[in-house]
Amino acid sequence: MQYPEPIARLIDSYTKLPGIGIKSATRLAIHTMEMAEQDVTGFAQALISVKRDLHFCSICGNFTETDPCAICADPDRDQSTIIVVEEVKDLMAIENAGEYRGLYHVLHGVLSPLNGKGPDDINIDTLVKRLQSHDEIEEIIVATNANAEGEATAMYLSRLLKPAGIRVSRLATGLSVGSDIDYADQITLIKAVEGRTLL
């Protein structure tokens, strides 16, 4: 179907979001048309505000309005541990779990030689500078994804940081709660056995 130009542009804009195909984008565009004008205006202003008002924390790389971000500026956080994550969304997931009270570092990507991404293309230099200027950091917890790029990044960080005498650990991986063993792939089962805990 040939849509009027404003709707076609909106559909095209929605398809640029991750996980949104043409059908979902069309539904979102039609829903947007049916919204009250003040709600659409508020939505548009929120999008503009995200781009204008947020930037990366100069310490950890998190999204923030102020520098440093609220997590880095919080004196009650455990200053001895840093969880290293690939993206801000990973930081948010760990933070929302509510158990971890240390610091973070966002790499904004992973090592991927096939895609031309090396150590200089992700936020590793800032992490090294942090460690050089803060003696109280005792452990780096690498929380990259359990895929080839995530594992390569974890190994690189381990080799880079261990000579400085800092403990480098990796998040446990394996079977998710509620999953059946017979549905798990081989790598997941191997990681589950390696990451076993005492009962």
PDB file of C-alpha atoms in Angstrom:
ATOM      1  CA  MET A   1       0.000   0.000   0.000  1.00  0.00           C
ATOM      2  CA  GLN A   2       1.193   3.501  -0.828  1.00  0.00           C
ATOM      3  CA  TYR A   3       1.144   5.578   2.370  1.00  0.00           C
ATOM      4  CA  PRO A   4       1.083   9.371   2.468  1.00  0.00           C
ATOM      5  CA  GLU A   5       4.620  10.762   2.734  1.00  0.00           C
ATOM      6  CA  PRO A   6       4.459  11.747   6.465  1.00  0.00           C
ATOM      7  CA  ILE A   7       3.340   8.227   7.459  1.00  0.00           C
ATOM      8  CA  ALA A   8       5.902   6.603   5.162  1.00  0.00           C
ATOM      9  CA  ARG A   9       8.673   8.690   6.769  1.00  0.00           C
ATOM     10  CA  LEU A  10       7.452   7.759  10.257  1.00  0.00           C
ATOM     11  CA  ILE A  11       7.318   4.054   9.366  1.00  0.00           C
ATOM     12  CA  ASP A  12      10.840   4.304   7.976  1.00  0.00           C
ATOM     13  CA  SER A  13      11.986   6.007  11.189  1.00  0.00           C
ATOM     14  CA  TYR A  14      10.480   3.284  13.383  1.00  0.00           C
ATOM     15  CA  THR A  15      12.171   0.526  11.332  1.00  0.00           C
ATOM     16  CA  LYS A  16      15.536   2.000  12.388  1.00  0.00           C
ATOM     17  CA  LEU A  17      14.839   0.863  15.964  1.00  0.00           C
ATOM     18  CA  PRO A  18      16.253  -2.561  16.903  1.00  0.00           C
ATOM     19  CA  GLY A  19      13.775  -5.426  16.597  1.00  0.00           C
ATOM     20  CA  ILE A  20      11.173  -3.350  14.734  1.00  0.00           C
ATOM     21  CA  GLY A  21      10.206  -4.727  11.335  1.00  0.00           C
ATOM     22  CA  ILE A  22       7.952  -3.125   8.752  1.00  0.00           C
ATOM     23  CA  LYS A  23       4.722  -4.536  10.266  1.00  0.00           C
ATOM     24  CA  SER A  24       5.542  -3.350  13.785  1.00  0.00           C
ATOM     25  CA  ALA A  25       6.693   0.014  12.419  1.00  0.00           C
ATOM     26  CA  THR A  26       3.409   0.408  10.543  1.00  0.00           C
ATOM     27  CA  ARG A  27       1.395  -0.393  13.686  1.00  0.00           C
ATOM     28  CA  LEU A  28       3.469   2.101  15.707  1.00  0.00           C
ATOM     29  CA  ALA A  29       3.032   4.798  13.058  1.00  0.00           C
ATOM     30  CA  ILE A  30      -0.732   4.321  12.957  1.00  0.00           C
ATOM     31  CA  HIS A  31      -0.875   4.313  16.755  1.00  0.00           C
ATOM     32  CA  THR A  32       1.158   7.548  16.801  1.00  0.00           C
ATOM     33  CA  MET A  33      -1.346   9.133  14.388  1.00  0.00           C
ATOM     34  CA  GLU A  34      -4.189   8.201  16.726  1.00  0.00           C
ATOM     35  CA  MET A  35      -2.502   9.667  19.809  1.00  0.00           C
ATOM     36  CA  ALA A  36      -3.528  13.069  21.179  1.00  0.00           C
ATOM     37  CA  GLU A  37      -1.394  15.874  19.765  1.00  0.00           C
ATOM     38  CA  GLN A  38      -0.023  16.783  23.203  1.00  0.00           C
ATOM     39  CA  ASP A  39       1.137  13.178  23.732  1.00  0.00           C
ATOM     40  CA  VAL A  40       2.866  13.139  20.345  1.00  0.00           C
ATOM     41  CA  THR A  41       4.515  16.474  21.141  1.00  0.00           C
ATOM     42  CA  GLY A  42       5.684  15.143  24.509  1.00  0.00           C
ATOM     43  CA  PHE A  43       7.034  12.023  22.800  1.00  0.00           C
ATOM     44  CA  ALA A  44       8.926  14.110  20.238  1.00  0.00           C
ATOM     45  CA  GLN A  45      10.340  16.362  22.976  1.00  0.00           C
ATOM     46  CA  ALA A  46      11.501  13.305  24.946  1.00  0.00           C
ATOM     47  CA  LEU A  47      13.365  12.024  21.868  1.00  0.00           C
ATOM     48  CA  ILE A  48      15.035  15.405  21.324  1.00  0.00           C
ATOM     49  CA  SER A  49      15.913  15.696  25.031  1.00  0.00           C
ATOM     50  CA  VAL A  50      17.636  12.303  25.009  1.00  0.00           C
ATOM     51  CA  LYS A  51      19.934  13.466  22.217  1.00  0.00           C
ATOM     52  CA  ARG A  52      20.541  16.988  23.541  1.00  0.00           C
ATOM     53  CA  ASP A  53      20.678  16.522  27.309  1.00  0.00           C
ATOM     54  CA  LEU A  54      22.467  13.191  27.753  1.00  0.00           C
ATOM     55  CA  HIS A  55      26.150  12.471  27.265  1.00  0.00           C
ATOM     56  CA  PHE A  56      28.604   9.826  28.440  1.00  0.00           C
ATOM     57  CA  CYS A  57      30.077   9.942  31.937  1.00  0.00           C
ATOM     58  CA  SER A  58      33.775  10.793  31.614  1.00  0.00           C
ATOM     59  CA  ILE A  59      34.635   8.165  34.241  1.00  0.00           C
ATOM     60  CA  CYS A  60      32.552   5.083  33.423  1.00  0.00           C
ATOM     61  CA  GLY A  61      30.858   5.768  30.074  1.00  0.00           C
ATOM     62  CA  ASN A  62      27.284   5.585  31.400  1.00  0.00           C
ATOM     63  CA  PHE A  63      24.570   7.913  30.044  1.00  0.00           C
ATOM     64  CA  THR A  64      24.203  10.951  32.282  1.00  0.00           C
ATOM     65  CA  GLU A  65      22.974  14.530  32.476  1.00  0.00           C
ATOM     66  CA  THR A  66      25.725  15.498  34.931  1.00  0.00           C
ATOM     67  CA  ASP A  67      29.386  14.519  34.928  1.00  0.00           C
ATOM     68  CA  PRO A  68      30.255  12.315  36.700  1.00  0.00           C
ATOM     69  CA  CYS A  69      27.125  10.167  36.652  1.00  0.00           C
ATOM     70  CA  ALA A  70      25.119   9.444  39.819  1.00  0.00           C
ATOM     71  CA  ILE A  71      26.748   6.011  40.255  1.00  0.00           C
ATOM     72  CA  CYS A  72      30.328   7.296  40.009  1.00  0.00           C
ATOM     73  CA  ALA A  73      29.506  10.232  42.301  1.00  0.00           C
ATOM     74  CA  ASP A  74      27.906   8.042  45.008  1.00  0.00           C
ATOM     75  CA  PRO A  75      30.383   7.698  47.925  1.00  0.00           C
ATOM     76  CA  ASP A  76      28.336   4.812  49.366  1.00  0.00           C
ATOM     77  CA  ARG A  77      29.115   2.522  46.397  1.00  0.00           C
ATOM     78  CA  ASP A  78      31.786  -0.147  46.859  1.00  0.00           C
ATOM     79  CA  GLN A  79      34.874   1.525  45.378  1.00  0.00           C
ATOM     80  CA  SER A  80      36.881  -1.716  45.237  1.00  0.00           C
ATOM     81  CA  THR A  81      35.025  -3.463  42.382  1.00  0.00           C
ATOM     82  CA  ILE A  82      34.166  -2.493  38.817  1.00  0.00           C
ATOM     83  CA  ILE A  83      31.869  -4.482  36.546  1.00  0.00           C
ATOM     84  CA  VAL A  84      32.888  -4.042  32.907  1.00  0.00           C
ATOM     85  CA  VAL A  85      29.952  -4.266  30.477  1.00  0.00           C
ATOM     86  CA  GLU A  86      29.592  -3.989  26.708  1.00  0.00           C
ATOM     87  CA  GLU A  87      26.776  -1.417  26.558  1.00  0.00           C
ATOM     88  CA  VAL A  88      24.796   0.903  28.847  1.00  0.00           C
ATOM     89  CA  LYS A  89      21.781  -1.422  28.582  1.00  0.00           C
ATOM     90  CA  ASP A  90      23.886  -4.139  30.275  1.00  0.00           C
ATOM     91  CA  LEU A  91      24.734  -1.738  33.118  1.00  0.00           C
ATOM     92  CA  MET A  92      21.022  -0.976  33.512  1.00  0.00           C
ATOM     93  CA  ALA A  93      20.135  -4.679  33.630  1.00  0.00           C
ATOM     94  CA  ILE A  94      22.667  -5.374  36.401  1.00  0.00           C
ATOM     95  CA  GLU A  95      21.709  -2.241  38.310  1.00  0.00           C
ATOM     96  CA  ASN A  96      17.993  -3.110  38.107  1.00  0.00           C
ATOM     97  CA  ALA A  97      18.715  -6.531  39.623  1.00  0.00           C
ATOM     98  CA  GLY A  98      19.510  -4.597  42.815  1.00  0.00           C
ATOM     99  CA  GLU A  99      22.272  -6.846  44.212  1.00  0.00           C
ATOM    100  CA  TYR A 100      25.474  -5.204  42.993  1.00  0.00           C
ATOM    101  CA  ARG A 101      26.614  -2.007  44.754  1.00  0.00           C
ATOM    102  CA  GLY A 102      30.003  -1.402  43.165  1.00  0.00           C
ATOM    103  CA  LEU A 103      31.109   0.665  40.174  1.00  0.00           C
ATOM    104  CA  TYR A 104      30.787   0.116  36.412  1.00  0.00           C
ATOM    105  CA  HIS A 105      32.706   0.643  33.212  1.00  0.00           C
ATOM    106  CA  VAL A 106      31.014   0.653  29.790  1.00  0.00           C
ATOM    107  CA  LEU A 107      33.135  -0.454  26.823  1.00  0.00           C
ATOM    108  CA  HIS A 108      30.647   0.691  24.155  1.00  0.00           C
ATOM    109  CA  GLY A 109      31.370  -2.411  22.103  1.00  0.00           C
ATOM    110  CA  VAL A 110      33.583  -5.493  22.017  1.00  0.00           C
ATOM    111  CA  LEU A 111      36.698  -6.607  20.197  1.00  0.00           C
ATOM    112  CA  SER A 112      35.731  -7.885  16.771  1.00  0.00           C
ATOM    113  CA  PRO A 113      38.636  -8.202  14.321  1.00  0.00           C
ATOM    114  CA  LEU A 114      36.286  -9.411  11.564  1.00  0.00           C
ATOM    115  CA  ASN A 115      34.396  -6.118  11.850  1.00  0.00           C
ATOM    116  CA  GLY A 116      37.574  -4.064  12.201  1.00  0.00           C
ATOM    117  CA  LYS A 117      37.091  -3.335  15.935  1.00  0.00           C
ATOM    118  CA  GLY A 118      40.282  -3.412  17.950  1.00  0.00           C
ATOM    119  CA  PRO A 119      41.251  -2.219  21.458  1.00  0.00           C
ATOM    120  CA  ASP A 120      41.458   1.421  20.303  1.00  0.00           C
ATOM    121  CA  ASP A 121      37.854   1.318  19.053  1.00  0.00           C
ATOM    122  CA  ILE A 122      36.254   0.588  22.437  1.00  0.00           C
ATOM    123  CA  ASN A 123      36.475   2.282  25.836  1.00  0.00           C
ATOM    124  CA  ILE A 124      39.490   0.414  27.265  1.00  0.00           C
ATOM    125  CA  ASP A 125      41.976   3.296  27.679  1.00  0.00           C
ATOM    126  CA  THR A 126      39.692   5.059  30.160  1.00  0.00           C
ATOM    127  CA  LEU A 127      39.467   1.862  32.239  1.00  0.00           C
ATOM    128  CA  VAL A 128      43.263   1.538  32.354  1.00  0.00           C
ATOM    129  CA  LYS A 129      43.597   5.198  33.417  1.00  0.00           C
ATOM    130  CA  ARG A 130      40.992   4.641  36.134  1.00  0.00           C
ATOM    131  CA  LEU A 131      42.949   1.730  37.527  1.00  0.00           C
ATOM    132  CA  GLN A 132      46.204   3.701  37.478  1.00  0.00           C
ATOM    133  CA  SER A 133      44.677   6.596  39.422  1.00  0.00           C
ATOM    134  CA  HIS A 134      42.618   4.616  41.981  1.00  0.00           C
ATOM    135  CA  ASP A 135      44.540   2.301  44.309  1.00  0.00           C
ATOM    136  CA  GLU A 136      41.410   1.045  46.057  1.00  0.00           C
ATOM    137  CA  ILE A 137      40.181  -0.991  43.052  1.00  0.00           C
ATOM    138  CA  GLU A 138      40.784  -4.665  43.848  1.00  0.00           C
ATOM    139  CA  GLU A 139      38.645  -6.553  41.341  1.00  0.00           C
ATOM    140  CA  ILE A 140      37.410  -6.165  37.786  1.00  0.00           C
ATOM    141  CA  ILE A 141      34.346  -8.296  36.988  1.00  0.00           C
ATOM    142  CA  VAL A 142      34.076  -8.801  33.230  1.00  0.00           C
ATOM    143  CA  ALA A 143      30.419  -9.003  32.203  1.00  0.00           C
ATOM    144  CA  THR A 144      30.679  -9.239  28.427  1.00  0.00           C
ATOM    145  CA  ASN A 145      28.290 -11.524  26.559  1.00  0.00           C
ATOM    146  CA  ALA A 146      29.079 -15.240  26.298  1.00  0.00           C
ATOM    147  CA  ASN A 147      29.755 -15.213  22.555  1.00  0.00           C
ATOM    148  CA  ALA A 148      32.991 -15.214  20.525  1.00  0.00           C
ATOM    149  CA  GLU A 149      33.478 -11.428  20.674  1.00  0.00           C
ATOM    150  CA  GLY A 150      32.563 -11.215  24.361  1.00  0.00           C
ATOM    151  CA  GLU A 151      34.936 -14.038  25.258  1.00  0.00           C
ATOM    152  CA  ALA A 152      37.761 -12.495  23.202  1.00  0.00           C
ATOM    153  CA  THR A 153      37.222  -9.158  24.945  1.00  0.00           C
ATOM    154  CA  ALA A 154      37.219 -10.843  28.367  1.00  0.00           C
ATOM    155  CA  MET A 155      40.482 -12.656  27.609  1.00  0.00           C
ATOM    156  CA  TYR A 156      42.094  -9.458  26.321  1.00  0.00           C
ATOM    157  CA  LEU A 157      41.095  -7.546  29.483  1.00  0.00           C
ATOM    158  CA  SER A 158      42.351 -10.368  31.680  1.00  0.00           C
ATOM    159  CA  ARG A 159      45.778 -10.399  29.988  1.00  0.00           C
ATOM    160  CA  LEU A 160      45.933  -6.592  30.091  1.00  0.00           C
ATOM    161  CA  LEU A 161      44.955  -6.131  33.746  1.00  0.00           C
ATOM    162  CA  LYS A 162      46.335  -9.143  35.635  1.00  0.00           C
ATOM    163  CA  PRO A 163      49.981  -7.963  35.494  1.00  0.00           C
ATOM    164  CA  ALA A 164      48.889  -4.899  37.510  1.00  0.00           C
ATOM    165  CA  GLY A 165      47.930  -7.233  40.375  1.00  0.00           C
ATOM    166  CA  ILE A 166      44.203  -6.660  39.999  1.00  0.00           C
ATOM    167  CA  ARG A 167      41.919  -9.669  40.352  1.00  0.00           C
ATOM    168  CA  VAL A 168      39.974 -10.207  37.119  1.00  0.00           C
ATOM    169  CA  SER A 169      36.872 -12.398  37.268  1.00  0.00           C
ATOM    170  CA  ARG A 170      34.130 -13.318  34.823  1.00  0.00           C
ATOM    171  CA  LEU A 171      30.393 -13.512  35.424  1.00  0.00           C
ATOM    172  CA  ALA A 172      29.250 -17.099  35.827  1.00  0.00           C
ATOM    173  CA  THR A 173      27.488 -18.449  32.773  1.00  0.00           C
ATOM    174  CA  GLY A 174      25.449 -21.557  32.226  1.00  0.00           C
ATOM    175  CA  LEU A 175      21.903 -22.806  32.589  1.00  0.00           C
ATOM    176  CA  SER A 176      19.249 -20.223  33.253  1.00  0.00           C
ATOM    177  CA  VAL A 177      16.810 -20.745  36.097  1.00  0.00           C
ATOM    178  CA  GLY A 178      13.826 -22.807  34.986  1.00  0.00           C
ATOM    179  CA  SER A 179      15.516 -24.226  31.875  1.00  0.00           C
ATOM    180  CA  ASP A 180      15.732 -27.916  30.987  1.00  0.00           C
ATOM    181  CA  ILE A 181      19.194 -29.447  30.580  1.00  0.00           C
ATOM    182  CA  ASP A 182      18.233 -31.346  27.447  1.00  0.00           C
ATOM    183  CA  TYR A 183      17.404 -28.075  25.653  1.00  0.00           C
ATOM    184  CA  ALA A 184      20.764 -26.456  26.464  1.00  0.00           C
ATOM    185  CA  ASP A 185      23.474 -26.223  23.821  1.00  0.00           C
ATOM    186  CA  GLN A 186      26.938 -27.698  24.349  1.00  0.00           C
ATOM    187  CA  ILE A 187      28.691 -24.414  25.243  1.00  0.00           C
ATOM    188  CA  THR A 188      26.015 -23.551  27.810  1.00  0.00           C
ATOM    189  CA  LEU A 189      26.396 -26.982  29.440  1.00  0.00           C
ATOM    190  CA  ILE A 190      30.194 -26.687  29.544  1.00  0.00           C
ATOM    191  CA  LYS A 191      29.947 -23.218  31.138  1.00  0.00           C
ATOM    192  CA  ALA A 192      27.370 -24.509  33.634  1.00  0.00           C
ATOM    193  CA  VAL A 193      29.713 -27.318  34.731  1.00  0.00           C
ATOM    194  CA  GLU A 194      32.706 -24.959  34.940  1.00  0.00           C
ATOM    195  CA  GLY A 195      30.730 -22.372  36.920  1.00  0.00           C
ATOM    196  CA  ARG A 196      29.256 -24.874  39.393  1.00  0.00           C
ATOM    197  CA  THR A 197      28.911 -23.886  43.060  1.00  0.00           C
ATOM    198  CA  LEU A 198      28.940 -25.902  46.269  1.00  0.00           C
ATOM    199  CA  LEU A 199      25.615 -26.780  47.907  1.00  0.00           C
TER     200      LEU A 199
END
